[in-house]
Amino acid sequence: MKYAKLTIASEFIKGKIDKRIYGSFVEHLGRCVYGGIFEPGHPEADENGFRLDVLDLIKELDIPVVRYPGGNFVSGYNWEDGIGPVKDRPRRLELAWGTLETNEFGTDEFMAWCKKAGTAPMMAVNLGTRGPDEARQLVEYCNHPGGTYLSDLRKKYGSDLPYDVKLWCLGNEMDGPWQMGAKTSVEYGRTACEAAKIMKWTDPTIETVLCGSSSWGMKTFGEWETASLDIAYDHVDYVSMHQYHSNNDNYLENFLAKGVETDSFIDSVIAALDYVQGKRHSKKRIDISFDEWNVWYHSNGAEFEKWSKAPHLLEDVYNFADTLVVGTMLNSIINHADRVKIACLAQLVNVIAPIMTEDGGKAWRQTIYYPFWFASKYGRGYALQQIKDTSKYDTRWYTDVPHVDTSSILSEDGNELVIFAVNRDTEDEITLETKLCDFDGFRVIEHIAMEDTDPMAFNTKDSEVVKPVSKALPELDGRIMKCSLKPMSWNMIRLRK
Ligand code: AHR
């Protein structure tokens, strides 16, 4: 018998949700920038070349922070190539992805775009082919008010006011052999330490993110975090995590279970960070920036023309099953709100993204757009500590996978309770029975679901078949709420006082 029981109380708070967990990521990769957010000449483009149809979809997602310009791209990037008169900017071979970078879009364009999108920039610096000096110069260009060569250059190029970029990533995936300028943990720890130190001397108000290992599966994982963090501890504020799930072997039950690996990965990173804190007898706690996460596998092996500008790269077309996995990853991030302070859905447009565009044509929502949209809109406030009791299943890879995965959020004013629930079971409807310990006066106001769909169904520019629907309200009898969750469904239940 499959079942799911949840007990929550408004006083049992796991952590305040930092709104930056609903961040995203724009890399100079494929058609994310060129043909994604930026397409001069498109009928919907503004005077800057920013696509307004894309901006509308992005604004709906209410993304507080966007990481830029990479990703692997940043490890070979000269930020100076992307400023000044566009006609003078160099065209370069982009070695991370084997494409042509024209530099028509650079730091100043990104800052202007962020303003228009209502988001804040999270900049990454090149610690691959370059180092601390170029990094602190970029901080000076962006954040110093004026009266120096670089800050005056920014003024000359159009921005009198500093950009005031608060968040800075110290390179990207520096333990990956695919990374330009990859390093050992000690080499990276030293470089990142010195970069962060002088970046903070340039602007003491910034926060820095040390690169964690590129993935949980890396041989370097663990030793990398502890060794590099121990070296750079005094100058960094967060350590990054990256995770992408795939269904390469076409094994649905196993794929739907992958969120458990997100939980374990986050727990392992927390353990590594706390170990270093303890070892150093430090009062300072380091938190997590989960600055790349998503499902990524559909586009693997896609061919493209080498050294071409903005080819169709990493253009995963997401299906309904991916929506469920994204829903469980969001639950995991919310359930770790006490330690995950930043998270970036990778990426934003076209490249493993919730939004797709056609060159010169339409923009549309992929299936994974929706769980992110609902989480960003309703998943703000406090993550509640949940007592969960649900039946479980095993796959070849995982054991004890909960059939139902949930997160529960109390709004900041305490008047709204939101439960996100994914039924992973492929066959049976399961009743989620929630005991609401102290939510007197709350009534159910909404049940939205994504369900009853072929797991392989996807959206196209002309047909949005995978989308949320409104459901009959679940019954609330005293303190017990019962809500039926269809097999393979994503659900949001809202209650208000
Ligand atoms: O998001 C795509 C790529 O995935 C990024 O460039 C890199 O950081 C990661 O490996």
Tab-separated table of N, CA and C in Angstrom, residues 13 21 41 54 58 89 118 139 149 204 241 278 333 347 355 416 472:
chain	number	residue	atom	x	y	z
A	13	ILE	N	10.643	25.821	11.915
A	13	ILE	CA	11.207	26.446	10.715
A	13	ILE	C	12.597	25.901	10.439
A	21	ILE	N	17.768	31.832	-4.243
A	21	ILE	CA	17.729	30.431	-4.707
A	21	ILE	C	16.932	30.312	-6.020
A	41	GLY	N	17.693	43.280	-34.566
A	41	GLY	CA	17.016	43.023	-35.840
A	41	GLY	C	15.794	42.135	-35.690
A	54	VAL	N	11.308	37.630	-25.030
A	54	VAL	CA	12.059	36.771	-24.102
A	54	VAL	C	12.078	37.419	-22.717
A	58	ILE	N	10.991	35.978	-19.030
A	58	ILE	CA	11.956	35.972	-17.928
A	58	ILE	C	11.390	36.731	-16.727
A	89	ARG	N	35.556	45.612	-31.240
A	89	ARG	CA	35.732	44.434	-30.374
A	89	ARG	C	36.242	43.242	-31.186
A	118	GLY	N	15.042	43.315	-14.452
A	118	GLY	CA	14.710	43.424	-13.027
A	118	GLY	C	15.459	42.407	-12.194
A	139	VAL	N	36.393	44.062	-11.081
A	139	VAL	CA	35.641	44.595	-9.937
A	139	VAL	C	35.748	46.124	-9.938
A	149	TYR	N	41.435	54.938	-13.686
A	149	TYR	CA	41.407	54.618	-15.119
A	149	TYR	C	40.199	53.729	-15.466
A	204	PRO	N	35.057	46.185	-0.597
A	204	PRO	CA	34.821	45.320	0.575
A	204	PRO	C	33.374	44.871	0.732
A	241	MET	N	28.133	24.384	-5.913
A	241	MET	CA	27.804	23.004	-6.291
A	241	MET	C	27.194	23.057	-7.684
A	278	GLY	N	35.118	23.561	11.504
A	278	GLY	CA	35.528	22.969	12.792
A	278	GLY	C	37.033	22.883	12.909
A	333	ILE	N	16.273	21.949	-2.806
A	333	ILE	CA	16.891	23.261	-2.551
A	333	ILE	C	16.116	23.982	-1.439
A	347	GLN	N	20.306	26.608	-17.945
A	347	GLN	CA	20.562	28.034	-18.016
A	347	GLN	C	19.220	28.731	-18.242
A	355	ILE	N	13.249	28.452	-21.292
A	355	ILE	CA	12.686	29.263	-22.378
A	355	ILE	C	13.417	28.940	-23.678
A	416	GLU	N	0.230	32.442	4.709
A	416	GLU	CA	0.031	31.504	3.605
A	416	GLU	C	0.955	30.308	3.764
A	472	ALA	N	-9.725	20.344	-8.201
A	472	ALA	CA	-10.687	20.533	-7.105
A	472	ALA	C	-9.897	20.660	-5.802
